[in-house]
Short mmCIF file of C-alpha atoms and ligand atoms in Angstrom, two decimals:
data_model
loop_
_atom_site.label_atom_id
_atom_site.label_comp_id
_atom_site.label_asym_id
_atom_site.label_seq_id
_atom_site.Cartn_x
_atom_site.Cartn_y
_atom_site.Cartn_z
CA MET A 1 15.99 -12.05 22.70
CA ARG A 2 18.53 -10.36 24.97
CA TYR A 3 19.34 -6.66 24.77
CA ASN A 4 21.67 -4.15 26.39
CA GLN A 5 19.09 -2.89 28.78
CA THR A 6 18.66 0.70 29.86
CA VAL A 7 15.25 1.42 31.25
CA ALA A 8 14.20 4.98 30.55
CA GLY A 9 11.19 6.77 32.05
CA VAL A 10 7.87 5.64 30.62
CA ARG A 11 6.28 8.12 28.23
CA ARG A 12 2.49 8.16 27.96
CA TYR A 13 0.32 8.78 24.89
CA ASP A 14 -3.31 8.50 23.92
CA VAL A 15 -2.37 6.21 21.04
CA VAL A 16 0.84 4.49 19.99
CA LEU A 17 0.93 3.38 16.37
CA ILE A 18 3.24 0.51 15.45
CA GLY A 19 4.48 1.29 11.95
CA GLY A 20 4.92 4.64 10.22
CA GLY A 21 4.34 3.79 6.58
CA VAL A 22 1.70 5.59 4.60
CA ILE A 23 -1.08 4.04 6.74
CA GLY A 24 0.42 4.72 10.17
CA SER A 25 1.37 8.25 9.12
CA SER A 26 -2.12 8.97 7.75
CA ALA A 27 -3.80 7.59 10.87
CA ALA A 28 -1.41 9.62 13.05
CA MET A 29 -2.35 12.78 11.17
CA ALA A 30 -6.04 11.99 11.60
CA LEU A 31 -5.55 11.39 15.34
CA GLY A 32 -3.63 14.66 15.65
CA GLU A 33 -6.45 16.47 13.85
CA ARG A 34 -8.81 15.15 16.52
CA GLY A 35 -6.58 16.47 19.32
CA LEU A 36 -5.10 13.15 20.45
CA ARG A 37 -1.52 12.77 21.59
CA ALA A 38 -0.07 10.08 19.36
CA ALA A 39 3.34 8.52 18.82
CA VAL A 40 4.42 6.48 15.82
CA VAL A 41 7.22 3.97 16.32
CA ASP A 42 9.10 2.44 13.43
CA ILE A 43 12.29 0.47 13.14
CA ASP A 44 13.12 2.42 10.00
CA LEU A 45 11.18 5.61 9.37
CA SER A 46 13.00 6.05 6.07
CA GLY A 47 11.08 2.93 5.01
CA ARG A 48 13.87 1.10 3.15
CA LEU A 49 11.89 -2.16 3.09
CA SER A 50 8.43 -0.75 3.65
CA SER A 51 5.77 -1.22 0.99
CA SER A 52 5.14 2.52 1.05
CA GLU A 53 8.56 3.00 -0.56
CA LYS A 54 8.28 0.14 -3.05
CA ASN A 55 4.96 0.62 -4.77
CA ALA A 56 3.76 1.80 -8.17
CA GLY A 57 1.92 4.93 -7.01
CA GLY A 58 -1.38 3.98 -8.64
CA VAL A 59 -4.56 5.59 -7.30
CA ARG A 60 -7.99 4.37 -8.34
CA ALA A 61 -11.45 3.73 -6.98
CA THR A 62 -12.61 1.15 -9.52
CA TRP A 63 -13.19 -1.58 -6.96
CA TRP A 64 -15.98 -4.09 -6.43
CA GLN A 65 -16.75 -3.43 -2.79
CA PRO A 66 -18.55 -0.26 -1.70
CA VAL A 67 -16.14 0.15 1.22
CA ASN A 68 -13.11 0.10 -1.07
CA ILE A 69 -14.71 2.45 -3.57
CA THR A 70 -15.79 4.97 -0.93
CA LEU A 71 -12.53 4.99 1.03
CA CYS A 72 -10.56 5.38 -2.21
CA ARG A 73 -12.94 8.11 -3.40
CA ALA A 74 -12.50 9.97 -0.13
CA SER A 75 -8.74 9.63 -0.52
CA ILE A 76 -8.84 10.88 -4.11
CA LYS A 77 -10.81 13.94 -3.04
CA TYR A 78 -8.17 14.65 -0.40
CA TYR A 79 -5.29 14.12 -2.84
CA GLU A 80 -6.96 16.61 -5.19
CA SER A 81 -6.84 19.18 -2.38
CA VAL A 82 -3.08 18.73 -1.87
CA ARG A 83 -2.31 17.82 -5.47
CA GLU A 84 0.98 19.71 -5.87
CA GLU A 85 2.37 18.69 -2.52
CA VAL A 86 1.85 14.94 -3.06
CA GLY A 87 2.51 14.81 -6.82
CA PHE A 88 -1.03 13.69 -7.71
CA ARG A 89 -1.35 13.41 -11.49
CA GLN A 90 -5.00 12.77 -12.26
CA LYS A 91 -4.54 11.29 -15.73
CA GLY A 92 -6.85 8.33 -15.35
CA TYR A 93 -6.60 4.55 -15.47
CA LEU A 94 -6.98 2.78 -18.78
CA TRP A 95 -7.78 -0.89 -18.14
CA LEU A 96 -7.88 -3.47 -20.92
CA TYR A 97 -9.85 -6.65 -20.24
CA ASP A 98 -9.89 -10.07 -21.86
CA ALA A 99 -12.99 -12.17 -22.54
CA GLU A 100 -12.93 -13.73 -19.07
CA THR A 101 -12.52 -10.56 -17.03
CA TRP A 102 -14.58 -8.11 -19.09
CA PRO A 103 -18.03 -9.35 -17.93
CA LYS A 104 -16.82 -9.18 -14.31
CA ALA A 105 -15.59 -5.64 -14.78
CA GLN A 106 -18.81 -4.60 -16.49
CA ALA A 107 -20.88 -6.03 -13.66
CA HIS A 108 -19.40 -3.46 -11.25
CA LEU A 109 -19.55 -0.32 -13.38
CA GLY A 110 -23.04 0.50 -12.12
CA LEU A 111 -21.94 0.39 -8.48
CA GLN A 112 -18.85 2.49 -9.17
CA ARG A 113 -20.95 5.15 -10.90
CA GLU A 114 -23.62 5.01 -8.21
CA LEU A 115 -20.94 5.81 -5.65
CA GLY A 116 -19.89 8.84 -7.70
CA HIS A 117 -16.88 7.46 -9.52
CA PRO A 118 -16.93 8.32 -13.22
CA ILE A 119 -15.93 5.49 -15.55
CA GLU A 120 -16.32 5.05 -19.30
CA GLN A 121 -16.57 1.86 -21.34
CA LEU A 122 -14.37 1.77 -24.42
CA ASP A 123 -14.22 -0.45 -27.47
CA GLY A 124 -10.99 -1.14 -29.36
CA ALA A 125 -11.26 1.91 -31.58
CA ALA A 126 -11.81 4.17 -28.56
CA VAL A 127 -8.80 2.62 -26.82
CA GLN A 128 -6.64 3.49 -29.84
CA ARG A 129 -8.02 7.02 -29.98
CA ARG A 130 -7.09 7.48 -26.33
CA VAL A 131 -3.63 5.87 -26.60
CA PRO A 132 -2.56 5.74 -30.27
CA GLU A 133 0.62 3.84 -29.29
CA ILE A 134 -1.60 0.78 -28.64
CA ASP A 135 -1.52 -0.74 -32.11
CA ARG A 136 -2.40 -4.35 -31.24
CA LEU A 137 -5.79 -5.14 -29.83
CA ASP A 138 -5.43 -8.94 -29.68
CA GLY A 139 -7.30 -10.49 -26.80
CA ILE A 140 -9.08 -7.30 -25.70
CA ALA A 141 -12.80 -7.84 -25.12
CA GLY A 142 -13.44 -4.38 -23.69
CA ALA A 143 -11.85 -1.56 -21.75
CA THR A 144 -12.59 1.12 -19.19
CA PHE A 145 -11.21 4.58 -18.59
CA SER A 146 -11.68 6.24 -15.21
CA PRO A 147 -10.60 9.86 -15.54
CA GLU A 148 -10.43 10.79 -11.83
CA ASP A 149 -7.90 8.05 -11.07
CA GLY A 150 -4.19 8.50 -11.60
CA LEU A 151 -0.74 8.44 -10.09
CA ILE A 152 0.74 9.82 -6.91
CA ASN A 153 4.20 10.17 -5.43
CA PRO A 154 3.88 7.81 -2.44
CA ASN A 155 6.93 9.20 -0.71
CA LEU A 156 5.64 12.76 -0.91
CA LEU A 157 2.26 11.55 0.35
CA LYS A 158 3.82 9.87 3.37
CA GLU A 159 5.92 12.96 4.08
CA HIS A 160 2.82 15.12 3.78
CA TYR A 161 1.00 13.05 6.42
CA ARG A 162 4.05 13.14 8.66
CA SER A 163 4.80 16.83 8.43
CA ARG A 164 1.16 17.75 8.98
CA SER A 165 0.88 15.36 11.92
CA ARG A 166 4.07 16.74 13.49
CA THR A 167 2.56 20.22 13.48
CA LEU A 168 -0.37 18.67 15.37
CA GLY A 169 1.93 17.26 18.04
CA VAL A 170 2.42 13.69 16.78
CA GLU A 171 5.85 12.24 17.65
CA TYR A 172 7.78 9.87 15.37
CA LEU A 173 10.25 7.55 17.08
CA ASP A 174 12.82 6.15 14.66
CA ARG A 175 15.01 3.02 14.97
CA VAL A 176 12.49 1.60 17.46
CA TYR A 177 11.22 -1.96 17.26
CA VAL A 178 8.16 -3.04 19.26
CA HIS A 179 8.85 -6.45 20.79
CA ALA A 180 6.19 -6.67 23.53
CA ILE A 181 2.67 -5.40 24.12
CA ASP A 182 0.86 -5.84 27.41
CA VAL A 183 -2.84 -5.05 27.32
CA ALA A 184 -3.72 -6.67 30.64
CA GLY A 185 -3.82 -3.51 32.79
CA SER A 186 -5.81 -0.33 32.42
CA GLU A 187 -3.10 1.07 30.13
CA VAL A 188 -1.33 -0.60 27.23
CA ARG A 189 2.38 -1.07 27.94
CA ILE A 190 4.50 -1.22 24.81
CA GLY A 191 7.94 -2.79 25.09
CA CYS A 192 10.37 -1.13 22.68
CA TRP A 193 13.97 -1.63 21.64
CA ARG A 194 15.89 1.29 20.19
CA ALA A 195 18.99 0.78 18.09
CA ASP A 196 21.92 2.80 19.42
CA ASP A 197 23.38 3.35 15.95
CA PRO A 198 22.00 3.79 12.46
CA ILE A 199 20.82 0.43 11.15
CA SER A 200 22.70 -0.87 8.12
CA ASP A 201 20.85 -2.28 5.11
CA ASP A 202 22.06 -5.80 5.94
CA THR A 203 20.95 -5.60 9.56
CA LEU A 204 17.57 -4.19 8.58
CA MET A 205 17.08 -6.96 6.05
CA ARG A 206 17.90 -9.58 8.67
CA MET A 207 15.55 -7.99 11.20
CA MET A 208 12.67 -7.68 8.76
CA THR A 209 13.02 -11.11 7.22
CA GLU A 210 13.64 -12.97 10.47
CA ASP A 211 12.07 -11.70 13.64
CA GLY A 212 13.21 -8.57 15.39
CA PRO A 213 16.59 -7.19 16.43
CA GLY A 214 18.12 -10.46 17.69
CA GLU A 215 21.00 -10.67 20.11
CA ALA A 216 23.77 -9.03 18.16
CA ALA A 217 22.29 -5.61 17.63
CA ALA A 218 23.31 -2.95 20.16
CA GLY A 219 20.40 -1.02 21.56
CA HIS A 220 18.43 -0.28 24.67
CA LEU A 221 15.01 -1.14 25.98
CA PHE A 222 12.31 1.25 27.07
CA GLU A 223 8.57 1.26 27.53
CA LEU A 224 5.76 3.42 26.28
CA SER A 225 2.33 3.59 27.79
CA ALA A 226 -0.90 4.42 25.97
CA ALA A 227 -4.66 4.32 26.26
CA ALA A 228 -4.69 2.37 22.99
CA VAL A 229 -2.33 0.81 20.50
CA ALA A 230 -2.83 0.69 16.72
CA ILE A 231 -1.16 -1.96 14.59
CA THR A 232 -0.19 -0.30 11.31
CA GLY A 233 2.84 -2.43 10.57
CA GLY A 234 2.12 -3.32 6.95
CA ALA A 235 3.41 -6.77 6.01
CA TRP A 236 4.98 -7.10 9.48
CA SER A 237 1.66 -6.70 11.28
CA PRO A 238 1.48 -10.48 11.92
CA SER A 239 4.29 -10.24 14.50
CA ALA A 240 2.58 -7.34 16.30
CA LEU A 241 -0.73 -9.25 16.24
CA ARG A 242 1.06 -12.20 17.78
CA LEU A 243 2.21 -10.01 20.67
CA VAL A 244 -1.42 -9.39 21.66
CA GLY A 245 -2.59 -12.94 20.95
CA LEU A 246 -4.62 -12.03 17.88
CA LYS A 247 -5.08 -14.35 14.96
CA ASN A 248 -3.16 -13.38 11.85
CA LEU A 249 -5.15 -13.72 8.64
CA SER A 250 -2.79 -12.32 6.02
CA GLU A 251 0.45 -13.18 4.34
CA PRO A 252 3.30 -11.19 2.78
CA ILE A 253 3.77 -11.75 -0.96
CA ARG A 254 6.63 -10.43 -3.05
CA ARG A 255 5.77 -8.07 -5.90
CA GLN A 256 8.31 -6.84 -8.45
CA ILE A 257 8.52 -3.68 -10.49
CA CYS A 258 11.06 -2.51 -13.04
CA LEU A 259 12.06 0.68 -14.77
CA VAL A 260 12.63 0.49 -18.49
CA ASP A 261 14.10 2.94 -20.95
CA ASN A 262 12.09 3.06 -24.15
CA ARG A 263 14.27 5.70 -25.80
CA THR A 264 11.73 6.96 -28.29
CA VAL A 265 8.23 7.02 -26.80
CA SER A 266 6.90 9.06 -23.93
CA LEU A 267 3.76 7.95 -22.11
CA ALA A 268 3.76 11.14 -20.02
CA ALA A 269 0.31 12.14 -21.28
CA TYR A 270 -1.31 9.01 -19.80
CA GLY A 271 -1.92 7.74 -16.29
CA MET A 272 -1.80 4.02 -15.43
CA ILE A 273 -2.39 1.47 -18.20
CA VAL A 274 -3.34 -2.05 -17.13
CA ASP A 275 -3.09 -4.60 -19.90
CA SER A 276 -5.28 -7.70 -20.23
CA SER A 277 -2.07 -9.76 -19.81
CA GLY A 278 -1.68 -8.42 -16.25
CA VAL A 279 1.24 -6.08 -16.88
CA TYR A 280 0.66 -2.53 -15.64
CA PHE A 281 2.76 0.48 -16.55
CA HIS A 282 3.06 4.22 -16.55
CA ASN A 283 5.52 6.93 -17.29
CA ASP A 284 8.03 7.55 -14.51
CA GLY A 285 10.29 10.49 -15.22
CA ALA A 286 12.60 9.54 -18.08
CA PHE A 287 11.51 5.89 -17.85
CA ILE A 288 8.48 3.64 -17.83
CA LEU A 289 7.64 1.85 -14.62
CA ALA A 290 6.16 -1.60 -15.24
CA GLY A 291 4.98 -4.29 -12.89
CA TYR A 292 3.58 -7.77 -13.14
CA SER A 293 2.47 -10.15 -10.40
CA PRO A 294 3.09 -13.83 -11.26
CA PRO A 295 0.10 -15.75 -9.86
CA ALA A 296 2.19 -18.52 -8.26
CA GLU A 297 4.41 -16.29 -6.11
CA PRO A 298 4.94 -18.08 -2.77
CA PRO A 299 4.29 -16.12 0.46
CA GLY A 300 7.20 -14.95 2.60
CA TYR A 301 9.45 -12.02 3.39
CA HIS A 302 11.29 -12.16 0.08
CA PHE A 303 12.94 -9.04 -1.31
CA ASN A 304 15.14 -10.49 -4.04
CA TYR A 305 14.62 -8.84 -7.40
CA ASP A 306 14.88 -11.21 -10.35
CA GLY A 307 16.59 -8.54 -12.46
CA GLU A 308 16.98 -8.87 -16.21
CA ARG A 309 15.14 -12.22 -16.10
CA PHE A 310 12.00 -10.55 -14.69
CA PHE A 311 12.13 -7.97 -17.47
CA VAL A 312 12.85 -10.45 -20.28
CA GLU A 313 10.35 -13.13 -19.22
CA GLU A 314 7.48 -11.21 -17.64
CA ILE A 315 7.51 -7.57 -18.72
CA TRP A 316 8.89 -7.13 -22.22
CA PRO A 317 6.85 -9.83 -24.02
CA ARG A 318 3.60 -8.44 -22.61
CA LEU A 319 4.42 -4.81 -23.42
CA TYR A 320 5.62 -5.62 -26.93
CA ALA A 321 2.57 -7.76 -27.61
CA ARG A 322 0.44 -4.65 -27.07
CA MET A 323 2.58 -1.90 -28.59
CA SER A 324 5.12 -2.34 -31.35
CA VAL A 325 6.85 0.90 -30.26
CA PHE A 326 8.11 -1.14 -27.32
CA GLU A 327 10.28 -3.33 -29.51
CA ARG A 328 13.55 -1.85 -28.28
CA LEU A 329 13.05 -1.49 -24.56
CA LYS A 330 16.03 -1.52 -22.23
CA HIS A 331 15.90 -2.80 -18.67
CA VAL A 332 17.27 -0.15 -16.29
CA ARG A 333 16.69 -1.51 -12.78
CA GLY A 334 13.94 -2.79 -10.52
CA TRP A 335 13.04 -3.85 -7.03
CA ALA A 336 10.80 -6.10 -4.98
CA GLY A 337 8.48 -5.17 -2.15
CA LEU A 338 5.70 -6.82 -0.22
CA TYR A 339 1.96 -6.92 -0.64
CA GLU A 340 0.22 -7.91 2.60
CA VAL A 341 -2.64 -9.98 1.29
CA SER A 342 -5.77 -10.86 3.24
CA PRO A 343 -8.01 -13.82 2.34
CA ASP A 344 -10.49 -11.61 0.44
CA ARG A 345 -7.87 -9.08 -0.73
CA SER A 346 -9.42 -6.21 1.23
CA ALA A 347 -7.72 -4.50 4.15
CA ILE A 348 -8.36 -5.35 7.79
CA VAL A 349 -9.33 -2.22 9.69
CA GLY A 350 -11.06 -1.83 13.03
CA ARG A 351 -10.99 -2.55 16.73
CA ALA A 352 -9.26 -5.91 17.15
CA ALA A 353 -9.56 -6.26 20.94
CA ALA A 354 -9.93 -4.02 23.98
CA ARG A 355 -7.53 -1.07 23.49
CA VAL A 356 -6.10 -2.65 20.31
CA TYR A 357 -6.85 -1.23 16.86
CA GLU A 358 -5.55 -2.34 13.48
CA ALA A 359 -5.20 -1.13 9.89
CA HIS A 360 -3.14 -3.41 7.69
CA SER A 361 -3.34 -6.02 4.92
CA PHE A 362 -4.15 -3.43 2.27
CA SER A 363 -3.42 -6.03 -0.41
CA GLY A 364 -1.96 -3.59 -2.95
CA ARG A 365 -4.34 -0.74 -2.10
CA GLY A 366 -2.60 0.99 0.80
CA VAL A 367 -1.44 4.15 -0.92
CA MET A 368 -4.68 4.85 -2.74
CA GLN A 369 -6.77 4.15 0.37
CA SER A 370 -4.49 5.65 2.98
CA TYR A 371 -6.29 8.92 3.64
CA GLY A 372 -9.74 7.34 4.01
CA ALA A 373 -8.44 4.43 6.08
CA GLY A 374 -6.46 6.72 8.41
CA GLN A 375 -9.47 8.94 8.97
CA ALA A 376 -11.73 5.93 9.58
CA LEU A 377 -9.37 4.45 12.16
CA ALA A 378 -9.04 7.79 13.97
CA GLU A 379 -12.84 8.20 14.04
CA LEU A 380 -13.24 4.76 15.53
CA ILE A 381 -10.58 5.39 18.17
CA THR A 382 -11.84 8.84 19.21
CA ALA A 383 -15.62 8.49 18.82
CA GLY A 384 -16.00 4.72 19.26
CA ARG A 385 -17.83 4.51 15.95
CA TYR A 386 -17.51 5.47 12.31
CA GLU A 387 -18.95 8.83 11.36
CA ARG A 388 -17.84 10.28 8.01
CA PHE A 389 -15.56 7.41 6.99
CA ASP A 390 -17.19 4.00 7.34
CA ALA A 391 -14.78 1.07 7.33
CA SER A 392 -17.06 -1.33 9.21
CA ALA A 393 -17.06 -3.78 6.27
CA LEU A 394 -13.30 -4.19 6.82
CA ALA A 395 -13.51 -5.47 10.41
CA ARG A 396 -11.75 -8.77 11.07
CA GLU A 397 -15.03 -10.31 12.24
CA ARG A 398 -16.15 -10.48 8.61
CA PHE A 399 -14.12 -13.65 8.13
CA GLU A 400 -15.96 -15.44 10.97
CA ARG A 401 -19.31 -14.19 9.73
CA GLY A 402 -18.55 -15.19 6.16
CA GLU A 403 -19.20 -11.60 5.01
CA LEU A 404 -16.17 -11.28 2.80
CA ALA A 405 -15.21 -8.04 1.05
CA LEU A 406 -13.94 -9.86 -2.00
CA GLU A 407 -11.81 -8.11 -4.60
CA GLU A 408 -10.90 -10.27 -7.55
CA LEU A 409 -9.54 -8.32 -10.50
CA HIS A 410 -6.42 -7.13 -8.91
CA ILE A 411 -2.83 -6.38 -9.73
C1 FAD B 501 5.41 -3.62 -5.98
C2 FAD B 501 4.26 -2.98 -5.25
C3 FAD B 501 3.37 -2.19 -5.96
C4 FAD B 501 2.31 -1.58 -5.31
N1 FAD B 501 1.52 -0.72 -6.02
C5 FAD B 501 0.55 -0.03 -5.36
C6 FAD B 501 -0.19 0.98 -6.05
O1 FAD B 501 0.01 1.23 -7.24
N2 FAD B 501 -1.14 1.66 -5.34
C7 FAD B 501 -1.40 1.40 -4.01
O2 FAD B 501 -2.29 2.02 -3.43
N3 FAD B 501 -0.69 0.45 -3.35
C8 FAD B 501 0.28 -0.25 -3.98
N4 FAD B 501 1.02 -1.18 -3.30
C9 FAD B 501 0.66 -1.49 -1.91
C10 FAD B 501 1.07 -0.39 -0.97
O3 FAD B 501 2.43 -0.06 -1.18
C11 FAD B 501 0.85 -0.88 0.47
O4 FAD B 501 -0.48 -1.34 0.62
C12 FAD B 501 1.08 0.26 1.47
O5 FAD B 501 2.33 0.89 1.25
C13 FAD B 501 1.02 -0.29 2.88
O6 FAD B 501 1.40 0.74 3.75
P1 FAD B 501 1.61 0.42 5.28
O7 FAD B 501 1.86 1.71 5.96
O8 FAD B 501 0.49 -0.44 5.76
O9 FAD B 501 2.90 -0.54 5.32
P2 FAD B 501 4.45 -0.18 5.14
O10 FAD B 501 4.67 0.93 4.22
O11 FAD B 501 5.15 -1.45 4.85
O12 FAD B 501 4.88 0.35 6.57
C14 FAD B 501 4.89 -0.52 7.69
C15 FAD B 501 5.95 0.02 8.63
O13 FAD B 501 5.81 -0.65 9.88
C16 FAD B 501 7.08 -0.84 10.42
N5 FAD B 501 6.98 -1.93 11.43
C17 FAD B 501 6.30 -3.09 11.28
N6 FAD B 501 6.36 -3.81 12.42
C18 FAD B 501 7.10 -3.09 13.30
C19 FAD B 501 7.52 -3.29 14.63
N7 FAD B 501 7.20 -4.40 15.32
N8 FAD B 501 8.27 -2.34 15.24
C20 FAD B 501 8.61 -1.21 14.56
N9 FAD B 501 8.25 -0.95 13.29
C21 FAD B 501 7.49 -1.88 12.66
C22 FAD B 501 7.96 -1.15 9.23
O14 FAD B 501 9.31 -0.82 9.49
C23 FAD B 501 7.36 -0.26 8.15
O15 FAD B 501 8.05 0.98 8.02
C24 FAD B 501 2.09 -1.79 -3.93
C25 FAD B 501 2.99 -2.59 -3.20
C26 FAD B 501 4.07 -3.18 -3.86
C27 FAD B 501 5.03 -4.01 -3.06
#
């Protein structure tokens, strides 16, 4: 790559975080709380393509792995404390299981309860008492309701982390792309490119689906220096890992969501509903937000939304099969974003190499786990070990050791 080069003075920080989505912003807040001088760099702080802007806002702790349950529980407790500010609606998760998945779900209820997460088992009649609009129980072998789970406004959450971290001295550098990282000396040197002008949607798409700014974009180069760098780049973390010679283990996978107008029925009283067919949905203002993840989606930086076809083929038949009130749904609009999926579908968090830390590959769990993960990363960076927030089971070494943190029932 060749840039219009202007070398500015090198600014020094305790930690530079690459990526200011919900994870980078949470970790930055946690570092600020511990008195560290941190900077977050992002090519687009508004997050037009970031997963933190494209998700369904679901928050739950009904996982299989203790580390995922505890980090989500810690996050839920925090979201409760800032409920109004982050739009946390604790209306529960109702999850309907088929004959294949129900025994697997049941096998983990004990662990979830042991770790303090309340969860009820429901039969068909109890499901209908809870959500009378569910008038077809075909294929449901059992269900759970977890009342402390719910929905959050991911954008408000990210802004909450950012505004709190700014008051603690964290700096956010916008329109900045990290293209080089040198960890050879006693300090990490971070090579950055800053766009001179606002970045158009087309240019951003090209940068985030190819690799970096390329030759055409006008900008200037500068360097940052830090005692440590943290890779919090979401689905783009592989390119940052490459810059420090670390093995990438995850892949980006497109996930689509749509908004539908159901005209007559409001689901505002309920939180997230996950159907045994894989469709998940919840009320979203005047509409219903519904998502479905086709199992054969190929990996890649794909953002195309399949539009009406996605609604007609994947969403509507599943919703209507469960609730006859959904007969006359109307597709409004939708979008596609990226999951960053690790081999065991748990995040990768920890110290990746000397002076290099990482928190990425949240595999569809980044919003609900962001507070706990950010705190864990900050503890590790400042104290050299986990104290209140233990994410040791999420270290990358688990793949070499064969100690996977496997999550299976996943949307
Ligand atoms: C359709 C969909 C539904 C989802 N539903 C849920 C849900 O219900 N609940 C839930 O908890 N999670 C959900 N997720 C997952 C969740 O959105 C992600 O796990 C989470 O947002 C990841 O946050 P992040 O900060 O790691 O990444 P991102 O939000 O993607 O942020 C990464 C940032 O890093 C920047 N960046 C990367 N590399 C560089 C670089 N080299 N230089 C400069 N900047 C860089 C990018 O510009 C970006 O802003 C969903 C995701 C999708 C796509």
